[in-house]
Amino acid sequence: MSRHLLSRKLQNMSESATIKMAQKARELKAKGIDVISLSLGEPDFDTPDFIKDAAIQALKDGYTKYTPVPGLPVLKEAIAQKLKRDNGLDHELNEIMVSNGAKQCIANICLSLLDEDDEVIIFTPYWVSYFEIVKFCGGKPVPLYAGIDQDFKVRPEQLEDVINEHTKLIIFSSPSNPTGSLYSKEELEALSQVILNHDNLFVLADEIYEYINFIGKTASIGAVSGMKERTLTVNGMSKGFAMTGWRLGYVAGPSWIIDSCAKVQGQFTSGANAFGQVAAAHALRAPLDETFAMRDEFKKRRDLVKNALDQIDGLNTNNPEGAFYFFPEISSFFGRSNGKRVIHDADEFVDVLLDEANVAVVTGTAFGDPNSFRLSYAASEEQLESATERMQNVLGSYK
Ligand code: PMP
Ligand code: GLU
């Protein structure tokens, strides 16, 4: 009895590289090694107190039971208002659903829409889980690569070239994990022109980093004329409100797809936790002062890390406009040696950083780009200063 008895689907699924690296860093720390982990995309801030207080009050008020599978009406109303206020999206309550994190929204959508042979275009570099969720749901992931020379953003003509009669869904995040790039309204309009020329083609727009942007405002593809019927707008509480552990995300889209997601969720999890939903409604309704204070901290850190990375010969970085990641291009390191060890590829590059600098980052391979690595700057300024200094020292020894 062993692994070969596991389902083929499961055997084909890779472990989440971000979670795996974060775990490795935790284990090294537990052994007493002074590892700085810049591997996980998780705000290091705590959830604002007013949200915690709302959850405690909700528990006391008896929100301890199952909720309707697609979510409590009070939260769906808050989401509808938020989508109107921030995104120019008009959604009825039956077009909104709450799940255990944005991750489960994405899984519900893929389980609802994909059959064998359905192709899913994934803008690449992509967030690790898109690829594996699509595969697990039976779809065929089709990575569409945009490199640093185009700020990691797919151009309309590239998109047109890969769409065929099997294409059912397009997935991307903006602001992007892992590149921090962000599509402007005009860029989304241009992509929409391509999408609207093809029947039965949907978009999963992952906007979970919406509030962590350094340009003031992001745009939503679902708000482009004609795109509402085609778009599933995914968002959640994890990043903007520092609520990763609460496991609360939501999606808005056509009611017939939302109904199907609810059917899946009714069988798999019954829905998200009750008292957290009440607290999330408070968070979405309140002024965003604490969210923006966290965003301002992230911007300071972005500038600090950009400055430090620019001083490392051979790293090529963009200037990310959102999220909390850098995704430097590192191919000029391939073949370099410190006299004892040679860096051949991105996997070895991140091993060198872990072994010699005690800095944990994630290989670009996991994000569909073998020439890069991802650094999460959701860490204190002190940790970031120390980590980038260690990186400079170690990488400087590879000639
Ligand atoms: N989308 C992206 C792009 C992410 O980086 C993450 C990070 N966890 C998620 C979705 C999932 O978020 P959640 O915690 O809401 O499941
Ligand atoms: N989204 C975060 C990341 O990319 C959290 C880990 C995960 O969910 O994969 O690191």
GROMACS .gro file of C-alpha atoms and ligand atoms in nm, residues 18-19 40-42 99-106 126-130 172-178 204 206-209 234-239 243-250 323-325 374, ligand 1:
model
   64
   18THR     CA    1   0.501   2.915  -0.156
   19ILE     CA    2   0.361   2.718   0.134
   40LEU     CA    3   0.506   3.368   0.195
   41GLY     CA    4   0.266   3.628   0.066
   42GLU     CA    5   0.104   3.710   0.396
   99SER     CA    6  -1.621   3.118   0.047
  100ASN     CA    7  -1.332   3.000   0.265
  101GLY     CA    8  -1.084   3.237   0.107
  102ALA     CA    9  -1.038   3.352  -0.251
  103LYS     CA   10  -0.868   3.019  -0.308
  104GLN     CA   11  -1.193   2.832  -0.260
  105CYS     CA   12  -1.374   3.079  -0.488
  106ILE     CA   13  -1.123   2.995  -0.761
  126TYR     CA   14   0.112   3.329  -1.254
  127TRP     CA   15   0.019   3.263  -0.894
  128VAL     CA   16   0.113   2.901  -0.819
  129SER     CA   17  -0.234   2.773  -0.735
  130TYR     CA   18  -0.408   2.875  -1.061
  172PHE     CA   19  -0.502   3.668  -1.410
  173SER     CA   20  -0.439   3.874  -1.099
  174SER     CA   21  -0.402   4.251  -1.096
  175PRO     CA   22  -0.218   4.374  -0.893
  176SER     CA   23  -0.025   4.060  -0.974
  177ASN     CA   24   0.115   3.790  -0.756
  178PRO     CA   25   0.408   3.735  -0.825
  204LEU     CA   26  -1.155   3.514  -1.366
  206ASP     CA   27  -0.836   3.800  -0.916
  207GLU     CA   28  -0.837   4.138  -0.742
  208ILE     CA   29  -0.726   4.025  -0.398
  209TYR     CA   30  -0.439   4.281  -0.389
  234VAL     CA   31  -1.265   3.736  -0.709
  235ASN     CA   32  -1.154   3.922  -0.398
  236GLY     CA   33  -1.119   3.857  -0.026
  237MET     CA   34  -1.028   3.975   0.319
  238SER     CA   35  -0.681   3.817   0.343
  239LYS     CA   36  -0.456   4.087   0.204
  243MET     CA   37  -0.710   3.849   0.763
  244THR     CA   38  -0.536   3.549   0.604
  245GLY     CA   39  -0.621   3.315   0.890
  246TRP     CA   40  -0.990   3.402   0.885
  247ARG     CA   41  -1.035   3.228   0.548
  248LEU     CA   42  -1.286   3.462   0.388
  249GLY     CA   43  -1.308   3.541   0.018
  250TYR     CA   44  -1.583   3.627  -0.226
  323ALA     CA   45   0.089   4.373  -0.407
  324PHE     CA   46   0.401   4.304  -0.196
  325TYR     CA   47   0.635   4.112  -0.423
  374ARG     CA   48   0.988   3.584  -0.598
  400PMP     N1   49  -0.509   3.494  -0.522
  400PMP     C1   50  -0.384   3.539  -0.510
  400PMP     C2   51  -0.322   3.608  -0.628
  400PMP     C3   52  -0.311   3.521  -0.393
  400PMP     O1   53  -0.186   3.565  -0.382
  400PMP     C4   54  -0.372   3.454  -0.285
  400PMP     C5   55  -0.288   3.436  -0.161
  400PMP     N2   56  -0.322   3.353  -0.069
  400PMP     C6   57  -0.503   3.409  -0.302
  400PMP     C7   58  -0.569   3.430  -0.421
  400PMP     C8   59  -0.578   3.333  -0.197
  400PMP     O2   60  -0.621   3.413  -0.096
  400PMP     P1   61  -0.714   3.360   0.023
  400PMP     O3   62  -0.632   3.372   0.146
  400PMP     O4   63  -0.831   3.453   0.022
  400PMP     O5   64  -0.753   3.221  -0.009
   0.00000   0.00000   0.00000
